[in-house]
């Protein structure tokens, strides 16, 4: 009996040392993995014998975290020799806070081999985080796969330093690069009422024009508003924008329908979806060759069918689906839209606004358009290319989202 008691006490102490999971796990930060070009990937000289430190911002608080590494597009295994996570000293800083480093393990081991096409979660680690905390994920890659997985539109700095420096506080002498490599998510052991919004979109959601970890995407502004509001303090915002992405066809990155399961349904705690896609579909139709009226009608019909598919698949999994109207892009030099393209945009937006097609609508078009020229962005909200919003435009988008949509 005494032996049993001693063993029982030892087991209890071991259990206390492990990060207890009260749940639920809710995704606090995510990104959409894509197949990067050779120029966007880590070179052999960059990662061999080096430590890569990547900074991300979680949008929900909790007492433990776990990291999702991705080899989704890899043709060979991804081999990780060691990894760790810590509180970063700033949104684009290479340094971490003293005593905040936690080693990451995979089934209790420091190293892991991730198969081609797969994602892999680390074991949970006890690391209390608050909403809008900046985390540094440090990794030593033993071998990167043939065809890497990453996200070129990080809008913040990652850092590369020579040597094994996973727990190095200062990370002095590191070289910056504004991309994410082989990471897909950070989950947080959050409060039982916690939940998440997935923002599925293109470069307007990805944050074209935002730099240096300033967190000025419209999703960042929304996350700040949610965190400051008592009724929505437990709601995370997950940015799944890809620059140049399309709803239906392969523009840049997998189209929205093909990535729906991996980018939306696989996110722990997802309860809401905001869909803002379509401007690249509309602009790309006649960018190189003219399109007939019949071709335009058929293209719009396919887009509407695509929207309906997203809504049906999301509702089937219990998600509330919110449609974002497609914003003006008249005057854009890349797509050079004409009155026919504008007519297609109006038809698409009329469907999005029709009650019942979505569970709710955020009329981004109305918010950012010029009242005197409604086929164009308001000059104050125009980045200059007549398609992407300025920083003020992103903030106006964030401010336009009704928080009541997410209050329980």
mmCIF file of C-alpha atoms in Angstrom:
data_model
loop_
_atom_site.group_PDB
_atom_site.id
_atom_site.type_symbol
_atom_site.label_atom_id
_atom_site.label_comp_id
_atom_site.label_asym_id
_atom_site.label_seq_id
_atom_site.Cartn_x
_atom_site.Cartn_y
_atom_site.Cartn_z
ATOM 1 C CA UNK A 1 0.000 0.000 0.000
ATOM 2 C CA UNK A 2 2.825 2.397 0.829
ATOM 3 C CA UNK A 3 4.475 1.616 -2.489
ATOM 4 C CA UNK A 4 1.183 2.376 -4.266
ATOM 5 C CA UNK A 5 0.882 5.686 -2.457
ATOM 6 C CA UNK A 6 4.429 6.711 -3.359
ATOM 7 C CA UNK A 7 3.855 5.764 -6.994
ATOM 8 C CA UNK A 8 0.543 7.565 -6.997
ATOM 9 C CA UNK A 9 2.145 10.740 -5.609
ATOM 10 C CA UNK A 10 4.918 10.586 -8.207
ATOM 11 C CA UNK A 11 2.363 10.199 -10.977
ATOM 12 C CA UNK A 12 0.407 13.160 -9.637
ATOM 13 C CA UNK A 13 3.522 15.333 -9.600
ATOM 14 C CA UNK A 14 4.342 14.281 -13.163
ATOM 15 C CA UNK A 15 0.824 15.165 -14.245
ATOM 16 C CA UNK A 16 1.076 18.583 -12.599
ATOM 17 C CA UNK A 17 4.306 19.257 -14.485
ATOM 18 C CA UNK A 18 2.576 18.649 -17.809
ATOM 19 C CA UNK A 19 0.479 21.463 -19.334
ATOM 20 C CA UNK A 20 -3.036 20.522 -18.266
ATOM 21 C CA UNK A 21 -5.596 20.856 -21.031
ATOM 22 C CA UNK A 22 -8.954 22.171 -19.901
ATOM 23 C CA UNK A 23 -9.883 23.280 -23.391
ATOM 24 C CA UNK A 24 -11.062 23.919 -25.765
ATOM 25 C CA UNK A 25 -8.201 24.164 -28.222
ATOM 26 C CA UNK A 26 -8.945 27.166 -30.406
ATOM 27 C CA UNK A 27 -6.775 28.383 -33.259
ATOM 28 C CA UNK A 28 -5.232 31.686 -32.195
ATOM 29 C CA UNK A 29 -3.094 32.345 -35.249
ATOM 30 C CA UNK A 30 -3.185 30.716 -38.674
ATOM 31 C CA UNK A 31 -2.055 31.319 -42.218
ATOM 32 C CA UNK A 32 -2.830 29.741 -45.580
ATOM 33 C CA UNK A 33 0.035 27.534 -46.773
ATOM 34 C CA UNK A 34 0.947 27.885 -50.441
ATOM 35 C CA UNK A 35 3.587 26.494 -52.784
ATOM 36 C CA UNK A 36 6.269 29.245 -52.798
ATOM 37 C CA UNK A 37 8.427 30.017 -55.792
ATOM 38 C CA UNK A 38 12.158 29.335 -55.669
ATOM 39 C CA UNK A 39 12.754 33.007 -54.825
ATOM 40 C CA UNK A 40 10.309 32.820 -51.911
ATOM 41 C CA UNK A 41 11.699 29.593 -50.402
ATOM 42 C CA UNK A 42 14.539 29.100 -47.942
ATOM 43 C CA UNK A 43 17.815 28.313 -49.671
ATOM 44 C CA UNK A 44 20.122 25.556 -48.513
ATOM 45 C CA UNK A 45 22.663 28.160 -47.417
ATOM 46 C CA UNK A 46 20.033 29.963 -45.324
ATOM 47 C CA UNK A 47 18.724 27.095 -43.210
ATOM 48 C CA UNK A 48 21.543 24.562 -42.860
ATOM 49 C CA UNK A 49 23.347 25.061 -39.579
ATOM 50 C CA UNK A 50 21.027 27.979 -38.756
ATOM 51 C CA UNK A 51 17.994 28.795 -36.626
ATOM 52 C CA UNK A 52 14.898 30.326 -38.219
ATOM 53 C CA UNK A 53 12.765 32.491 -35.908
ATOM 54 C CA UNK A 54 9.283 33.468 -37.123
ATOM 55 C CA UNK A 55 7.030 36.013 -35.412
ATOM 56 C CA UNK A 56 3.236 35.569 -35.339
ATOM 57 C CA UNK A 57 0.434 37.273 -33.394
ATOM 58 C CA UNK A 58 -2.220 35.248 -31.565
ATOM 59 C CA UNK A 59 -5.655 36.845 -31.354
ATOM 60 C CA UNK A 60 -6.925 34.982 -28.302
ATOM 61 C CA UNK A 61 -5.509 34.297 -24.854
ATOM 62 C CA UNK A 62 -4.961 31.064 -22.958
ATOM 63 C CA UNK A 63 -2.579 29.139 -20.742
ATOM 64 C CA UNK A 64 -0.936 26.714 -23.198
ATOM 65 C CA UNK A 65 -0.099 26.575 -26.896
ATOM 66 C CA UNK A 66 0.812 24.105 -29.612
ATOM 67 C CA UNK A 67 2.266 24.743 -33.072
ATOM 68 C CA UNK A 68 1.191 23.242 -36.367
ATOM 69 C CA UNK A 69 4.030 22.690 -38.823
ATOM 70 C CA UNK A 70 3.146 22.058 -42.458
ATOM 71 C CA UNK A 71 4.644 20.007 -45.266
ATOM 72 C CA UNK A 72 1.455 20.283 -47.291
ATOM 73 C CA UNK A 73 3.113 20.837 -50.669
ATOM 74 C CA UNK A 74 6.295 18.879 -49.978
ATOM 75 C CA UNK A 75 7.256 16.021 -52.278
ATOM 76 C CA UNK A 76 9.685 14.601 -49.688
ATOM 77 C CA UNK A 77 9.710 14.614 -45.855
ATOM 78 C CA UNK A 78 10.292 17.735 -43.766
ATOM 79 C CA UNK A 79 12.818 17.005 -41.004
ATOM 80 C CA UNK A 80 12.884 19.231 -37.930
ATOM 81 C CA UNK A 81 15.903 18.901 -35.644
ATOM 82 C CA UNK A 82 14.536 21.143 -32.882
ATOM 83 C CA UNK A 83 11.957 23.844 -32.231
ATOM 84 C CA UNK A 84 10.793 26.219 -29.538
ATOM 85 C CA UNK A 85 8.287 28.967 -28.854
ATOM 86 C CA UNK A 86 8.558 32.135 -26.753
ATOM 87 C CA UNK A 87 7.045 35.563 -26.215
ATOM 88 C CA UNK A 88 8.560 37.991 -28.711
ATOM 89 C CA UNK A 89 9.553 41.450 -27.493
ATOM 90 C CA UNK A 90 7.664 43.090 -30.352
ATOM 91 C CA UNK A 91 5.581 42.411 -33.479
ATOM 92 C CA UNK A 92 8.642 42.216 -35.753
ATOM 93 C CA UNK A 93 11.406 41.738 -33.174
ATOM 94 C CA UNK A 94 14.098 39.062 -33.324
ATOM 95 C CA UNK A 95 14.501 39.010 -29.531
ATOM 96 C CA UNK A 96 12.347 37.139 -27.013
ATOM 97 C CA UNK A 97 11.392 37.848 -23.407
ATOM 98 C CA UNK A 98 13.593 36.459 -20.679
ATOM 99 C CA UNK A 99 12.506 33.084 -19.322
ATOM 100 C CA UNK A 100 9.665 32.722 -21.836
ATOM 101 C CA UNK A 101 11.300 30.142 -24.112
ATOM 102 C CA UNK A 102 9.656 26.714 -24.187
ATOM 103 C CA UNK A 103 11.121 23.789 -26.094
ATOM 104 C CA UNK A 104 8.666 22.123 -28.452
ATOM 105 C CA UNK A 105 8.475 18.349 -28.657
ATOM 106 C CA UNK A 106 6.689 15.895 -30.931
ATOM 107 C CA UNK A 107 5.476 12.820 -29.112
ATOM 108 C CA UNK A 108 7.971 13.703 -26.398
ATOM 109 C CA UNK A 109 10.919 13.948 -28.781
ATOM 110 C CA UNK A 110 12.814 17.026 -29.945
ATOM 111 C CA UNK A 111 13.021 15.957 -33.594
ATOM 112 C CA UNK A 112 10.318 14.931 -36.035
ATOM 113 C CA UNK A 113 9.959 13.825 -39.640
ATOM 114 C CA UNK A 114 6.791 15.134 -41.287
ATOM 115 C CA UNK A 115 5.627 13.124 -44.315
ATOM 116 C CA UNK A 116 5.094 14.689 -47.721
ATOM 117 C CA UNK A 117 1.689 16.367 -47.928
ATOM 118 C CA UNK A 118 1.084 16.283 -44.163
ATOM 119 C CA UNK A 119 0.795 18.689 -41.232
ATOM 120 C CA UNK A 120 2.068 17.864 -37.727
ATOM 121 C CA UNK A 121 1.164 19.341 -34.340
ATOM 122 C CA UNK A 122 3.739 19.816 -31.615
ATOM 123 C CA UNK A 123 2.984 18.634 -28.109
ATOM 124 C CA UNK A 124 1.275 21.297 -25.953
ATOM 125 C CA UNK A 125 3.482 23.510 -23.780
ATOM 126 C CA UNK A 126 2.477 25.636 -20.822
ATOM 127 C CA UNK A 127 2.925 29.237 -21.947
ATOM 128 C CA UNK A 128 0.324 31.772 -20.801
ATOM 129 C CA UNK A 129 -0.530 34.195 -23.616
ATOM 130 C CA UNK A 130 -2.879 37.134 -23.933
ATOM 131 C CA UNK A 131 -4.871 38.222 -26.969
ATOM 132 C CA UNK A 132 -2.659 40.142 -29.429
ATOM 133 C CA UNK A 133 0.539 38.668 -27.971
ATOM 134 C CA UNK A 134 3.457 38.273 -30.383
ATOM 135 C CA UNK A 135 5.050 34.822 -30.342
ATOM 136 C CA UNK A 136 8.403 33.735 -31.754
ATOM 137 C CA UNK A 137 8.594 30.229 -33.222
ATOM 138 C CA UNK A 138 12.239 29.145 -33.539
ATOM 139 C CA UNK A 139 13.124 26.127 -35.655
ATOM 140 C CA UNK A 140 16.173 24.208 -36.789
ATOM 141 C CA UNK A 141 15.406 22.479 -40.059
ATOM 142 C CA UNK A 142 17.508 19.356 -40.550
ATOM 143 C CA UNK A 143 16.243 18.901 -44.090
ATOM 144 C CA UNK A 144 13.665 20.846 -46.073
ATOM 145 C CA UNK A 145 11.501 18.976 -48.559
ATOM 146 C CA UNK A 146 11.622 18.998 -52.307
ATOM 147 C CA UNK A 147 9.066 21.775 -52.859
ATOM 148 C CA UNK A 148 8.610 23.801 -49.689
ATOM 149 C CA UNK A 149 5.416 25.037 -48.050
ATOM 150 C CA UNK A 150 5.066 28.605 -46.799
ATOM 151 C CA UNK A 151 3.273 31.924 -46.935
ATOM 152 C CA UNK A 152 5.090 34.741 -48.784
ATOM 153 C CA UNK A 153 2.670 37.444 -47.582
ATOM 154 C CA UNK A 154 3.655 37.345 -43.915
ATOM 155 C CA UNK A 155 3.689 41.173 -43.591
ATOM 156 C CA UNK A 156 6.133 40.808 -40.731
ATOM 157 C CA UNK A 157 9.733 39.796 -40.243
ATOM 158 C CA UNK A 158 11.162 36.344 -39.774
ATOM 159 C CA UNK A 159 14.790 36.070 -38.703
ATOM 160 C CA UNK A 160 17.652 33.724 -39.597
ATOM 161 C CA UNK A 161 20.783 33.355 -37.444
ATOM 162 C CA UNK A 162 23.671 30.949 -37.738
ATOM 163 C CA UNK A 163 24.058 28.197 -35.152
ATOM 164 C CA UNK A 164 21.790 26.383 -32.715
ATOM 165 C CA UNK A 165 20.058 29.358 -31.090
ATOM 166 C CA UNK A 166 16.561 28.183 -30.299
ATOM 167 C CA UNK A 167 16.549 29.716 -26.805
ATOM 168 C CA UNK A 168 18.816 32.690 -27.590
ATOM 169 C CA UNK A 169 17.142 35.749 -26.068
ATOM 170 C CA UNK A 170 18.793 38.506 -28.106
ATOM 171 C CA UNK A 171 19.203 36.648 -31.429
ATOM 172 C CA UNK A 172 21.864 39.195 -32.362
ATOM 173 C CA UNK A 173 23.199 39.287 -35.895
ATOM 174 C CA UNK A 174 20.085 37.705 -37.387
ATOM 175 C CA UNK A 175 19.079 38.537 -40.950
ATOM 176 C CA UNK A 176 15.436 39.526 -41.624
ATOM 177 C CA UNK A 177 13.114 38.088 -44.279
ATOM 178 C CA UNK A 178 9.397 38.870 -44.622
ATOM 179 C CA UNK A 179 7.973 35.388 -45.133
ATOM 180 C CA UNK A 180 6.711 32.414 -43.143
ATOM 181 C CA UNK A 181 8.202 28.971 -43.715
ATOM 182 C CA UNK A 182 6.660 25.548 -42.947
ATOM 183 C CA UNK A 183 4.292 26.827 -40.213
ATOM 184 C CA UNK A 184 0.500 26.930 -40.413
ATOM 185 C CA UNK A 185 -1.049 27.611 -36.997
ATOM 186 C CA UNK A 186 -0.763 28.184 -33.265
ATOM 187 C CA UNK A 187 -3.566 26.750 -31.132
ATOM 188 C CA UNK A 188 -4.352 28.148 -27.704
ATOM 189 C CA UNK A 189 -5.777 26.295 -24.701
ATOM 190 C CA UNK A 190 -8.531 28.854 -24.254
ATOM 191 C CA UNK A 191 -11.648 29.462 -22.155
ATOM 192 C CA UNK A 192 -14.630 27.146 -22.777
ATOM 193 C CA UNK A 193 -16.533 29.970 -24.506
ATOM 194 C CA UNK A 194 -13.707 30.793 -26.930
ATOM 195 C CA UNK A 195 -14.353 30.585 -30.665
ATOM 196 C CA UNK A 196 -12.854 31.761 -33.945
ATOM 197 C CA UNK A 197 -13.648 33.644 -37.133
ATOM 198 C CA UNK A 198 -12.025 32.475 -40.368
ATOM 199 C CA UNK A 199 -11.507 35.268 -42.924
ATOM 200 C CA UNK A 200 -11.186 33.590 -46.333
ATOM 201 C CA UNK A 201 -9.976 35.875 -49.080
ATOM 202 C CA UNK A 202 -7.351 37.265 -51.423
ATOM 203 C CA UNK A 203 -4.695 39.998 -51.172
ATOM 204 C CA UNK A 204 -7.160 42.441 -49.617
ATOM 205 C CA UNK A 205 -7.488 40.064 -46.657
ATOM 206 C CA UNK A 206 -3.812 39.029 -46.820
ATOM 207 C CA UNK A 207 -2.986 42.708 -46.280
ATOM 208 C CA UNK A 208 -1.298 43.944 -49.450
ATOM 209 C CA UNK A 209 0.727 47.035 -48.556
ATOM 210 C CA UNK A 210 1.088 46.265 -44.831
ATOM 211 C CA UNK A 211 4.729 46.015 -43.753
ATOM 212 C CA UNK A 212 7.134 45.330 -40.884
ATOM 213 C CA UNK A 213 4.721 43.720 -38.441
ATOM 214 C CA UNK A 214 2.525 46.788 -38.115
ATOM 215 C CA UNK A 215 -0.614 44.612 -38.051
ATOM 216 C CA UNK A 216 -2.750 46.946 -40.133
ATOM 217 C CA UNK A 217 -4.726 44.375 -42.121
ATOM 218 C CA UNK A 218 -8.482 44.729 -41.773
ATOM 219 C CA UNK A 219 -8.460 41.445 -39.838
ATOM 220 C CA UNK A 220 -5.927 42.923 -37.383
ATOM 221 C CA UNK A 221 -8.190 45.902 -36.765
ATOM 222 C CA UNK A 222 -11.115 43.552 -36.227
ATOM 223 C CA UNK A 223 -9.076 41.468 -33.757
ATOM 224 C CA UNK A 224 -8.258 44.592 -31.724
ATOM 225 C CA UNK A 225 -11.931 45.575 -31.597
ATOM 226 C CA UNK A 226 -13.002 42.080 -30.536
ATOM 227 C CA UNK A 227 -10.351 41.908 -27.804
ATOM 228 C CA UNK A 228 -11.413 45.292 -26.411
ATOM 229 C CA UNK A 229 -15.099 44.373 -26.257
ATOM 230 C CA UNK A 230 -16.244 42.339 -23.250
ATOM 231 C CA UNK A 231 -18.849 40.347 -25.198
ATOM 232 C CA UNK A 232 -16.365 39.260 -27.871
ATOM 233 C CA UNK A 233 -13.116 39.038 -25.904
ATOM 234 C CA UNK A 234 -12.936 35.291 -26.529
ATOM 235 C CA UNK A 235 -13.202 35.471 -30.323
ATOM 236 C CA UNK A 236 -10.083 34.825 -32.421
ATOM 237 C CA UNK A 237 -9.548 36.094 -35.973
ATOM 238 C CA UNK A 238 -7.816 33.764 -38.423
ATOM 239 C CA UNK A 239 -6.464 35.372 -41.591
ATOM 240 C CA UNK A 240 -6.701 33.043 -44.579
ATOM 241 C CA UNK A 241 -6.033 35.545 -47.320
ATOM 242 C CA UNK A 242 -3.705 34.689 -50.201
ATOM 243 C CA UNK A 243 -2.426 37.422 -52.504
ATOM 244 C CA UNK A 244 -3.812 36.969 -56.026
ATOM 245 C CA UNK A 245 -6.203 34.213 -54.935
ATOM 246 C CA UNK A 246 -9.402 33.327 -56.793
ATOM 247 C CA UNK A 247 -12.693 31.777 -55.851
ATOM 248 C CA UNK A 248 -12.811 29.265 -58.699
ATOM 249 C CA UNK A 249 -9.564 28.990 -60.655
ATOM 250 C CA UNK A 250 -5.881 28.622 -59.854
ATOM 251 C CA UNK A 251 -4.647 32.216 -59.809
ATOM 252 C CA UNK A 252 -2.122 32.302 -56.955
ATOM 253 C CA UNK A 253 -2.431 29.575 -54.366
ATOM 254 C CA UNK A 254 -5.183 26.941 -54.358
ATOM 255 C CA UNK A 255 -8.593 28.394 -55.209
ATOM 256 C CA UNK A 256 -11.015 29.046 -52.368
ATOM 257 C CA UNK A 257 -13.125 25.960 -53.017
ATOM 258 C CA UNK A 258 -10.145 23.593 -53.120
ATOM 259 C CA UNK A 259 -8.650 24.945 -49.878
ATOM 260 C CA UNK A 260 -11.924 25.218 -48.006
ATOM 261 C CA UNK A 261 -11.538 22.043 -45.953
ATOM 262 C CA UNK A 262 -7.902 22.657 -44.957
ATOM 263 C CA UNK A 263 -8.125 26.413 -44.379
ATOM 264 C CA UNK A 264 -11.595 26.688 -42.850
ATOM 265 C CA UNK A 265 -13.036 23.422 -41.559
ATOM 266 C CA UNK A 266 -9.789 22.147 -40.027
ATOM 267 C CA UNK A 267 -9.369 25.161 -37.723
ATOM 268 C CA UNK A 268 -10.130 24.230 -34.086
ATOM 269 C CA UNK A 269 -12.890 26.381 -32.646
ATOM 270 C CA UNK A 270 -14.023 27.902 -35.962
ATOM 271 C CA UNK A 271 -17.612 29.096 -35.628
ATOM 272 C CA UNK A 272 -17.829 31.901 -38.197
ATOM 273 C CA UNK A 273 -16.660 32.438 -41.774
ATOM 274 C CA UNK A 274 -16.231 35.783 -43.505
ATOM 275 C CA UNK A 275 -15.879 35.273 -47.266
ATOM 276 C CA UNK A 276 -14.323 38.119 -49.284
ATOM 277 C CA UNK A 277 -13.304 36.610 -52.626
ATOM 278 C CA UNK A 278 -14.026 37.307 -56.275
ATOM 279 C CA UNK A 279 -12.229 40.446 -57.383
ATOM 280 C CA UNK A 280 -9.481 38.433 -59.097
ATOM 281 C CA UNK A 281 -12.054 36.195 -60.787
ATOM 282 C CA UNK A 282 -13.847 39.259 -62.143
ATOM 283 C CA UNK A 283 -10.678 41.070 -63.163
ATOM 284 C CA UNK A 284 -8.961 38.065 -64.686
ATOM 285 C CA UNK A 285 -11.717 37.114 -67.116
ATOM 286 C CA UNK A 286 -10.917 39.758 -69.749
ATOM 287 C CA UNK A 287 -7.470 40.917 -68.656
ATOM 288 C CA UNK A 288 -5.714 39.480 -71.727
ATOM 289 C CA UNK A 289 -8.505 38.920 -74.254
ATOM 290 C CA UNK A 290 -11.998 40.456 -74.499
ATOM 291 C CA UNK A 291 -14.946 38.466 -73.156
ATOM 292 C CA UNK A 292 -18.343 38.340 -74.798
ATOM 293 C CA UNK A 293 -21.540 39.159 -72.939
ATOM 294 C CA UNK A 294 -22.396 35.448 -72.916
ATOM 295 C CA UNK A 295 -18.998 34.554 -71.454
ATOM 296 C CA UNK A 296 -19.431 37.163 -68.738
ATOM 297 C CA UNK A 297 -22.877 35.861 -67.794
ATOM 298 C CA UNK A 298 -21.581 32.315 -67.601
ATOM 299 C CA UNK A 299 -18.600 33.454 -65.527
ATOM 300 C CA UNK A 300 -20.832 35.258 -63.038
ATOM 301 C CA UNK A 301 -23.123 32.218 -62.846
ATOM 302 C CA UNK A 302 -20.105 30.033 -61.982
ATOM 303 C CA UNK A 303 -19.007 32.493 -59.307
ATOM 304 C CA UNK A 304 -22.453 32.523 -57.711
ATOM 305 C CA UNK A 305 -22.502 28.721 -57.764
ATOM 306 C CA UNK A 306 -19.093 28.802 -56.059
ATOM 307 C CA UNK A 307 -20.349 31.144 -53.343
ATOM 308 C CA UNK A 308 -23.350 28.882 -52.800
ATOM 309 C CA UNK A 309 -21.031 25.875 -52.416
ATOM 310 C CA UNK A 310 -18.992 27.642 -49.736
ATOM 311 C CA UNK A 311 -22.153 28.620 -47.870
ATOM 312 C CA UNK A 312 -23.609 25.109 -48.024
ATOM 313 C CA UNK A 313 -20.395 23.403 -46.915
ATOM 314 C CA UNK A 314 -19.890 25.849 -44.046
ATOM 315 C CA UNK A 315 -23.478 25.587 -42.831
ATOM 316 C CA UNK A 316 -23.249 21.792 -42.933
ATOM 317 C CA UNK A 317 -20.488 22.047 -40.325
ATOM 318 C CA UNK A 318 -22.403 24.512 -38.164
ATOM 319 C CA UNK A 319 -20.540 27.684 -39.184
ATOM 320 C CA UNK A 320 -22.254 31.052 -39.499
ATOM 321 C CA UNK A 321 -21.393 32.330 -42.998
ATOM 322 C CA UNK A 322 -20.937 36.049 -43.607
ATOM 323 C CA UNK A 323 -20.548 37.422 -47.118
ATOM 324 C CA UNK A 324 -18.357 40.418 -47.924
ATOM 325 C CA UNK A 325 -19.314 42.416 -51.010
ATOM 326 C CA UNK A 326 -16.672 42.777 -53.732
ATOM 327 C CA UNK A 327 -15.047 46.202 -53.624
ATOM 328 C CA UNK A 328 -14.570 48.610 -56.576
ATOM 329 C CA UNK A 329 -11.525 48.288 -58.822
ATOM 330 C CA UNK A 330 -12.243 50.623 -61.733
ATOM 331 C CA UNK A 331 -9.031 52.335 -62.837
ATOM 332 C CA UNK A 332 -6.754 49.444 -61.896
ATOM 333 C CA UNK A 333 -3.948 49.202 -64.463
ATOM 334 C CA UNK A 334 -3.466 45.443 -64.150
ATOM 335 C CA UNK A 335 -7.069 44.395 -64.768
ATOM 336 C CA UNK A 336 -8.156 47.544 -66.698
ATOM 337 C CA UNK A 337 -11.847 46.863 -65.948
ATOM 338 C CA UNK A 338 -14.559 48.339 -68.185
ATOM 339 C CA UNK A 339 -18.279 48.944 -67.753
ATOM 340 C CA UNK A 340 -18.994 45.273 -68.491
ATOM 341 C CA UNK A 341 -16.689 44.167 -65.664
ATOM 342 C CA UNK A 342 -18.369 46.654 -63.364
ATOM 343 C CA UNK A 343 -21.751 45.242 -64.358
ATOM 344 C CA UNK A 344 -20.555 41.760 -63.416
ATOM 345 C CA UNK A 345 -19.391 43.062 -60.036
ATOM 346 C CA UNK A 346 -22.782 44.624 -59.404
ATOM 347 C CA UNK A 347 -24.537 41.369 -60.300
ATOM 348 C CA UNK A 348 -22.313 39.399 -57.907
ATOM 349 C CA UNK A 349 -22.843 41.933 -55.125
ATOM 350 C CA UNK A 350 -26.597 41.897 -55.650
ATOM 351 C CA UNK A 351 -26.556 38.131 -55.038
ATOM 352 C CA UNK A 352 -24.362 38.495 -51.942
ATOM 353 C CA UNK A 353 -26.734 41.135 -50.529
ATOM 354 C CA UNK A 354 -29.875 39.071 -51.170
ATOM 355 C CA UNK A 355 -31.260 37.898 -47.806
ATOM 356 C CA UNK A 356 -30.833 34.180 -47.222
ATOM 357 C CA UNK A 357 -27.880 33.623 -49.520
ATOM 358 C CA UNK A 358 -25.561 34.331 -46.569
ATOM 359 C CA UNK A 359 -26.357 34.371 -42.856
ATOM 360 C CA UNK A 360 -25.200 37.992 -42.738
ATOM 361 C CA UNK A 361 -23.503 40.518 -45.024
ATOM 362 C CA UNK A 362 -20.704 43.039 -44.474
ATOM 363 C CA UNK A 363 -21.062 45.621 -47.224
ATOM 364 C CA UNK A 364 -17.376 46.429 -47.743
ATOM 365 C CA UNK A 365 -18.259 47.911 -51.146
ATOM 366 C CA UNK A 366 -20.481 50.542 -49.568
ATOM 367 C CA UNK A 367 -17.870 51.370 -46.932
ATOM 368 C CA UNK A 368 -14.901 52.004 -49.218
ATOM 369 C CA UNK A 369 -16.433 53.277 -52.464
ATOM 370 C CA UNK A 370 -16.436 56.883 -53.572
ATOM 371 C CA UNK A 371 -20.047 58.158 -53.311
ATOM 372 C CA UNK A 372 -19.497 60.387 -56.343
ATOM 373 C CA UNK A 373 -17.949 57.562 -58.392
ATOM 374 C CA UNK A 374 -19.260 54.311 -56.900
ATOM 375 C CA UNK A 375 -17.236 52.148 -59.303
ATOM 376 C CA UNK A 376 -14.035 53.459 -57.675
ATOM 377 C CA UNK A 377 -12.454 53.424 -54.248
ATOM 378 C CA UNK A 378 -12.708 56.580 -52.174
ATOM 379 C CA UNK A 379 -9.351 58.364 -52.683
ATOM 380 C CA UNK A 380 -8.609 58.342 -48.929
ATOM 381 C CA UNK A 381 -9.115 54.578 -48.890
ATOM 382 C CA UNK A 382 -7.140 53.883 -52.085
ATOM 383 C CA UNK A 383 -3.553 52.620 -51.818
ATOM 384 C CA UNK A 384 -2.908 54.140 -55.236
ATOM 385 C CA UNK A 385 -3.477 51.123 -57.469
ATOM 386 C CA UNK A 386 -7.295 51.536 -57.408
ATOM 387 C CA UNK A 387 -7.775 47.994 -56.105
ATOM 388 C CA UNK A 388 -6.097 47.558 -52.711
ATOM 389 C CA UNK A 389 -7.150 49.715 -49.764
ATOM 390 C CA UNK A 390 -4.804 52.118 -48.018
ATOM 391 C CA UNK A 391 -4.093 51.672 -44.309
ATOM 392 C CA UNK A 392 -7.056 53.981 -43.644
ATOM 393 C CA UNK A 393 -9.139 51.821 -45.946
ATOM 394 C CA UNK A 394 -8.227 48.645 -44.044
ATOM 395 C CA UNK A 395 -9.175 50.345 -40.788
ATOM 396 C CA UNK A 396 -12.506 51.452 -42.262
ATOM 397 C CA UNK A 397 -13.166 47.837 -43.244
ATOM 398 C CA UNK A 398 -12.337 46.654 -39.735
ATOM 399 C CA UNK A 399 -14.590 49.293 -38.195
ATOM 400 C CA UNK A 400 -17.476 48.273 -40.474
ATOM 401 C CA UNK A 401 -17.747 44.737 -39.110
ATOM 402 C CA UNK A 402 -20.650 44.546 -36.605
ATOM 403 C CA UNK A 403 -19.313 42.932 -33.433
ATOM 404 C CA UNK A 404 -22.839 41.810 -32.576
ATOM 405 C CA UNK A 405 -22.420 39.086 -35.214
ATOM 406 C CA UNK A 406 -19.993 37.305 -32.880
ATOM 407 C CA UNK A 407 -21.414 38.048 -29.421
ATOM 408 C CA UNK A 408 -22.909 35.123 -27.508
#
